[in-house]
Amino acid sequence: MEYLDFELPIKELNDQLDKCQIIGSESDVDVSETCKNIEKKLEETKKEIYGNLNAWQRVQLSRHPNRPYTLDYINAICGDSFLELFGDRGVKDDKAMIGGLGKIGDQSFMFIGQQKGTNTKTRQFRNFGMANPEGYRKALRLMRMAEKFNVPIVTFVDTPGAYPGLEAEERGQGEAIARNILEMFRIKVPIIVIIVGEGASGGALGIGVGDKVFMLENTWYSVISPESCSSILFRSWEYKEIAADALKLTSVDMKKNKLIDDVIPEPLGGAHYDRNATFETVKKTIVKSYAELSKKNINTLINERMDKYASMGEFSE
């Protein structure tokens, strides 16, 4: 397990517990009472730390290297039924954007999402989860396929942003994202969106329009990352914590501002502490949401989808 800077007190207690258990197993000394005391203190420390996280700490948790990624969710939810589909039929297959058909029970879904790598080699292969225009065009192709065969869509958002390289701009990065946003409003099947990690800017919005939009507890969703916001306003990354708080990018803030439908709780410490519990919670959320959406007439669904986004940003002084 890797620990973030604010998790160091937890690391120290875990190390103490490991040493205590080793002493107990390698000698005749009874250390059971000591181990219990350390375990109790460890649980209290976890509750204190994770119960009082600020915005920047949640951003850090969303990027935790042990956190499950899109393919982890899909494989856990669908098992062997997932069939990945490739290519945008125009340029190439973008490895940062994955998609394909999978089943939950007897119901088929089209799963689409950004995929980050788990080590240096796979991160380069997946372009760190930053999709090129062909990735968004592949996503749209799969959405239209889902619409043709009346298959509901589930998207998993986890990206630091769309790829900002020169070649991506030359191939129409902005147009590809804008086209996706436009078309997702008109897709004639239910769309469920779940932010499972980072939800940055247009990179997230390119697959982020849905009838139901959820955020896992320790994720963020914003027009810009805290570091980029800090560098623009203060010409330095040193103020990223101030920027994170000002951006109101946490799941609680997003729910409060009515920009998402609900928050999916995570195990104490984050999704990586109990992956199976997180997968099961996400699976239940998808099943429950589809059960609600499938009862609606498709024209009603599209009208409600458009009204939902049209009403965002309204406020009264």
Coordinates of C-alpha atoms in Angstrom, one line a residue:
M1 CA 0.0 0.0 0.0
E2 CA 1.3 3.5 -0.9
Y3 CA 0.5 6.3 1.5
L4 CA -0.2 10.0 0.8
D5 CA 1.4 12.7 2.9
F6 CA -1.7 13.2 5.1
E7 CA -1.9 9.4 5.6
L8 CA 1.5 9.1 7.3
P9 CA 0.0 8.7 10.9
I10 CA -1.9 5.7 9.5
K11 CA 1.3 4.2 8.0
E12 CA 3.1 4.6 11.3
L13 CA 0.4 2.7 13.2
N14 CA 0.2 0.0 10.5
D15 CA 4.0 -0.5 10.8
Q16 CA 3.7 -0.7 14.6
L17 CA 0.9 -3.3 14.3
D18 CA 3.0 -5.4 11.8
K19 CA 6.0 -5.4 14.2
C20 CA 3.8 -6.3 17.1
Q21 CA 2.3 -9.2 15.2
I22 CA 5.8 -10.4 14.2
I23 CA 7.0 -10.3 17.8
G24 CA 4.0 -12.3 18.8
S25 CA 4.5 -15.0 16.2
E26 CA 8.3 -15.3 16.7
S27 CA 8.4 -15.4 20.5
D28 CA 6.4 -16.6 23.5
V29 CA 5.5 -13.1 24.6
D30 CA 1.8 -12.4 24.7
V31 CA 1.3 -9.2 22.7
S32 CA -2.5 -9.6 22.0
E33 CA -3.5 -6.7 24.3
T34 CA -0.9 -4.4 22.7
C35 CA -2.1 -5.4 19.2
K36 CA -5.7 -4.7 20.2
N37 CA -4.7 -1.2 21.5
I38 CA -2.9 -0.4 18.3
E39 CA -5.8 -1.6 16.2
K40 CA -8.2 0.6 18.2
K41 CA -6.0 3.6 17.8
L42 CA -5.6 2.8 14.1
E43 CA -9.3 2.8 13.6
E44 CA -9.8 6.0 15.5
T45 CA -7.0 7.7 13.5
K46 CA -8.6 6.6 10.2
K47 CA -12.0 8.0 11.1
E48 CA -10.4 11.2 12.2
I49 CA -8.3 11.7 9.1
Y50 CA -10.8 10.5 6.5
G51 CA -13.7 12.2 8.2
N52 CA -12.1 15.6 7.9
L53 CA -10.7 15.6 4.4
N54 CA -10.3 19.0 2.6
A55 CA -10.8 19.4 -1.2
W56 CA -7.1 19.0 -2.1
Q57 CA -6.8 15.8 -0.1
R58 CA -9.8 14.3 -2.0
V59 CA -8.1 15.3 -5.2
Q60 CA -5.0 13.4 -4.0
L61 CA -7.2 10.3 -3.1
S62 CA -8.8 10.4 -6.6
R63 CA -5.3 10.0 -8.0
H64 CA -4.1 7.3 -5.6
P65 CA -2.0 4.8 -7.6
N66 CA -3.8 1.9 -5.9
R67 CA -7.2 3.2 -6.9
P68 CA -9.2 1.0 -9.3
Y69 CA -9.5 2.2 -12.9
T70 CA -12.2 1.9 -15.5
L71 CA -11.3 -1.6 -16.7
D72 CA -11.1 -2.8 -13.1
Y73 CA -14.8 -1.8 -12.7
I74 CA -15.9 -3.2 -16.0
N75 CA -14.2 -6.6 -15.4
A76 CA -15.5 -6.8 -11.9
I77 CA -19.0 -5.9 -12.9
C78 CA -19.3 -7.8 -16.1
G79 CA -16.8 -10.7 -15.7
D80 CA -16.1 -12.6 -18.8
S81 CA -19.1 -11.1 -20.7
F82 CA -17.2 -7.9 -21.6
L83 CA -16.3 -7.6 -25.3
E84 CA -14.0 -4.7 -26.0
L85 CA -14.5 -2.8 -29.3
F86 CA -11.9 -0.8 -31.1
G87 CA -11.3 2.1 -33.5
D88 CA -13.0 5.2 -34.6
R89 CA -13.2 4.1 -38.3
G90 CA -11.3 7.2 -39.2
V91 CA -7.8 7.5 -37.8
K92 CA -6.9 4.7 -35.3
D93 CA -7.8 3.1 -32.0
D94 CA -7.2 5.4 -29.0
K95 CA -5.9 3.3 -26.0
A96 CA -6.8 6.0 -23.5
M97 CA -10.5 5.5 -24.3
I98 CA -11.9 2.0 -24.0
G99 CA -15.4 0.7 -24.7
G100 CA -17.4 -2.4 -25.4
L101 CA -20.4 -4.5 -24.6
G102 CA -20.9 -6.3 -21.3
K103 CA -23.7 -7.8 -19.2
I104 CA -25.0 -7.3 -15.7
G105 CA -27.2 -10.3 -15.2
D106 CA -29.3 -10.6 -18.4
Q107 CA -29.1 -7.0 -19.3
S108 CA -26.5 -5.8 -21.9
F109 CA -24.8 -2.4 -21.5
M110 CA -22.4 -0.4 -23.6
F111 CA -19.5 0.5 -21.3
I112 CA -17.2 3.4 -22.2
G113 CA -14.5 5.2 -20.2
Q114 CA -11.0 6.6 -19.9
Q115 CA -8.3 4.1 -18.9
K116 CA -5.1 5.0 -17.1
G117 CA -2.2 2.8 -16.8
T118 CA -1.0 1.0 -13.6
N119 CA 2.8 1.4 -14.2
T120 CA 5.1 3.5 -16.3
K121 CA 4.8 1.3 -19.4
T122 CA 1.0 1.0 -19.4
R123 CA 0.6 4.7 -18.5
Q124 CA 2.5 5.6 -21.7
F125 CA 0.5 3.0 -23.6
R126 CA -2.8 4.6 -22.3
N127 CA -1.4 8.1 -22.7
F128 CA -2.2 8.7 -18.9
G129 CA -5.9 8.5 -19.6
M130 CA -5.8 11.6 -21.9
A131 CA -7.8 10.8 -25.0
N132 CA -7.1 12.2 -28.5
P133 CA -10.0 13.2 -30.9
E134 CA -10.1 9.6 -32.2
G135 CA -10.9 8.5 -28.7
Y136 CA -13.9 10.7 -28.4
R137 CA -15.0 9.7 -31.9
K138 CA -14.7 6.0 -31.0
A139 CA -16.8 6.7 -27.9
L140 CA -19.5 8.4 -30.1
R141 CA -19.4 5.5 -32.6
L142 CA -20.1 3.1 -29.8
M143 CA -22.9 5.2 -28.4
R144 CA -24.6 5.3 -31.8
M145 CA -24.2 1.5 -32.0
A146 CA -25.8 1.2 -28.6
E147 CA -28.6 3.4 -29.8
K148 CA -29.1 1.3 -32.9
F149 CA -29.5 -1.9 -30.9
N150 CA -31.3 -0.2 -27.9
V151 CA -28.6 -0.9 -25.4
P152 CA -28.2 1.4 -22.4
I153 CA -24.9 3.3 -22.0
V154 CA -22.7 3.5 -18.9
T155 CA -19.6 5.8 -19.0
F156 CA -16.8 5.8 -16.4
V157 CA -15.0 9.2 -16.2
D158 CA -11.4 9.2 -15.0
T159 CA -9.1 11.7 -16.9
P160 CA -6.8 14.6 -16.1
G161 CA -8.1 16.1 -19.3
A162 CA -8.2 15.6 -23.0
Y163 CA -4.8 15.3 -24.6
P164 CA -3.6 18.9 -25.3
G165 CA -0.9 18.1 -27.9
L166 CA -0.5 19.9 -31.3
E167 CA -1.5 16.7 -33.2
A168 CA -4.7 16.4 -31.2
E169 CA -5.6 20.0 -32.0
E170 CA -4.8 19.5 -35.7
R171 CA -7.2 16.5 -35.8
G172 CA -10.0 18.5 -34.1
Q173 CA -9.9 17.9 -30.4
G174 CA -12.4 20.7 -29.5
E175 CA -14.8 19.7 -32.3
A176 CA -14.7 16.0 -31.3
I177 CA -15.6 16.9 -27.7
A178 CA -18.3 19.4 -28.7
R179 CA -19.8 16.9 -31.1
N180 CA -20.0 14.2 -28.3
I181 CA -21.7 16.7 -26.0
L182 CA -24.3 17.6 -28.6
E183 CA -25.0 14.0 -29.7
M184 CA -25.2 12.7 -26.1
F185 CA -28.2 14.9 -25.6
R186 CA -30.0 13.2 -28.5
I187 CA -29.0 9.6 -28.0
K188 CA -32.2 7.6 -27.7
V189 CA -31.1 5.2 -24.9
P190 CA -30.6 5.7 -21.2
I191 CA -27.1 7.1 -20.3
I192 CA -25.6 6.6 -16.8
V193 CA -22.3 8.5 -16.0
I194 CA -20.1 7.7 -13.1
I195 CA -17.0 9.7 -12.1
V196 CA -14.6 7.1 -10.7
G197 CA -11.5 9.3 -10.4
E198 CA -10.5 12.6 -12.0
G199 CA -13.1 14.5 -13.9
A200 CA -11.2 17.3 -15.6
S201 CA -12.6 19.9 -18.1
G202 CA -13.8 18.9 -21.6
G203 CA -11.9 15.6 -21.3
A204 CA -14.6 14.5 -18.8
L205 CA -17.5 16.3 -20.5
G206 CA -16.8 14.4 -23.8
I207 CA -18.4 11.3 -22.2
G208 CA -20.1 13.1 -19.3
V209 CA -23.6 13.9 -20.4
G210 CA -26.2 11.6 -18.9
D211 CA -29.6 11.0 -17.5
K212 CA -28.0 10.1 -14.2
V213 CA -24.6 11.4 -13.2
F214 CA -22.9 10.0 -10.1
M215 CA -19.6 10.7 -8.4
L216 CA -17.7 8.3 -6.1
E217 CA -17.1 10.0 -2.7
N218 CA -13.4 10.8 -3.2
T219 CA -13.4 12.1 -6.7
W220 CA -13.5 15.5 -8.3
Y221 CA -15.2 17.2 -11.3
S222 CA -14.2 20.6 -12.5
V223 CA -13.5 22.9 -15.5
I224 CA -9.8 22.9 -14.5
S225 CA -7.4 21.1 -12.2
P226 CA -6.3 22.8 -9.0
E227 CA -2.7 22.9 -10.2
S228 CA -3.6 24.6 -13.5
C229 CA -6.0 27.0 -11.8
S230 CA -3.2 28.0 -9.4
S231 CA -0.7 28.4 -12.1
I232 CA -3.0 30.7 -14.1
L233 CA -4.1 32.9 -11.1
F234 CA -0.9 32.9 -9.0
R235 CA 1.8 31.9 -11.6
S236 CA 2.7 29.0 -9.3
W237 CA 1.4 25.5 -8.3
E238 CA 2.0 26.4 -4.7
Y239 CA -1.6 27.6 -4.2
K240 CA -3.2 24.4 -5.5
E241 CA -4.9 23.7 -2.1
I242 CA -6.5 27.2 -2.1
A243 CA -7.6 26.7 -5.7
A244 CA -9.1 23.2 -5.0
D245 CA -11.2 24.7 -2.2
A246 CA -12.3 27.7 -4.3
L247 CA -13.3 25.5 -7.3
K248 CA -15.9 23.5 -5.2
L249 CA -14.9 20.4 -7.1
T250 CA -15.7 17.6 -4.6
S251 CA -18.6 15.3 -4.8
V252 CA -20.3 17.0 -1.8
D253 CA -20.0 20.4 -3.5
M254 CA -21.2 19.1 -6.8
K255 CA -24.3 17.5 -5.2
K256 CA -25.0 20.7 -3.3
N257 CA -24.9 22.7 -6.5
K258 CA -27.2 20.2 -8.2
L259 CA -24.6 19.4 -10.9
I260 CA -24.7 15.7 -10.2
D261 CA -27.5 13.4 -9.1
D262 CA -25.9 11.6 -6.2
V263 CA -22.7 10.6 -4.4
I264 CA -21.6 6.9 -4.2
P265 CA -20.0 6.2 -0.8
E266 CA -16.6 4.6 -0.7
P267 CA -15.1 2.4 2.0
L268 CA -13.2 4.2 4.8
G269 CA -9.9 5.4 3.3
G270 CA -11.0 5.3 -0.3
A271 CA -12.1 2.8 -3.1
H272 CA -8.7 1.1 -3.0
Y273 CA -9.1 -0.1 0.6
D274 CA -11.9 -2.4 -0.3
R275 CA -12.2 -2.8 -4.1
N276 CA -14.8 -5.5 -4.0
A277 CA -17.1 -3.5 -1.8
T278 CA -16.7 -0.5 -4.2
F279 CA -17.4 -2.6 -7.3
E280 CA -20.5 -4.0 -5.7
T281 CA -21.8 -0.5 -4.7
V282 CA -21.2 0.8 -8.3
K283 CA -22.9 -2.3 -9.8
K284 CA -26.0 -1.8 -7.6
T285 CA -26.1 1.9 -8.5
I286 CA -26.1 1.1 -12.2
V287 CA -28.8 -1.6 -11.9
K288 CA -31.0 0.7 -9.8
S289 CA -30.6 3.6 -12.1
Y290 CA -31.4 1.6 -15.2
A291 CA -34.5 0.2 -13.6
E292 CA -35.7 3.7 -13.1
L293 CA -34.7 5.1 -16.5
S294 CA -36.0 2.1 -18.5
K295 CA -39.6 2.8 -17.3
K296 CA -39.6 6.2 -19.0
N297 CA -40.7 7.0 -22.6
I298 CA -37.6 7.8 -24.7
N299 CA -38.9 11.2 -25.7
T300 CA -39.6 12.0 -22.1
L301 CA -36.1 10.8 -21.2
I302 CA -34.4 13.1 -23.8
N303 CA -36.5 16.1 -22.8
E304 CA -35.6 15.6 -19.1
R305 CA -32.0 15.2 -20.0
M306 CA -32.0 18.5 -21.9
D307 CA -33.9 20.3 -19.2
K308 CA -31.5 19.0 -16.6
Y309 CA -28.5 20.6 -18.2
A310 CA -30.3 23.7 -19.4
S311 CA -31.2 24.5 -15.8
M312 CA -27.6 24.2 -14.5
G313 CA -26.1 27.5 -13.5
E314 CA -29.3 29.2 -12.5
F315 CA -29.2 31.1 -9.2
S316 CA -30.9 33.9 -7.4
E317 CA -29.2 36.5 -5.2

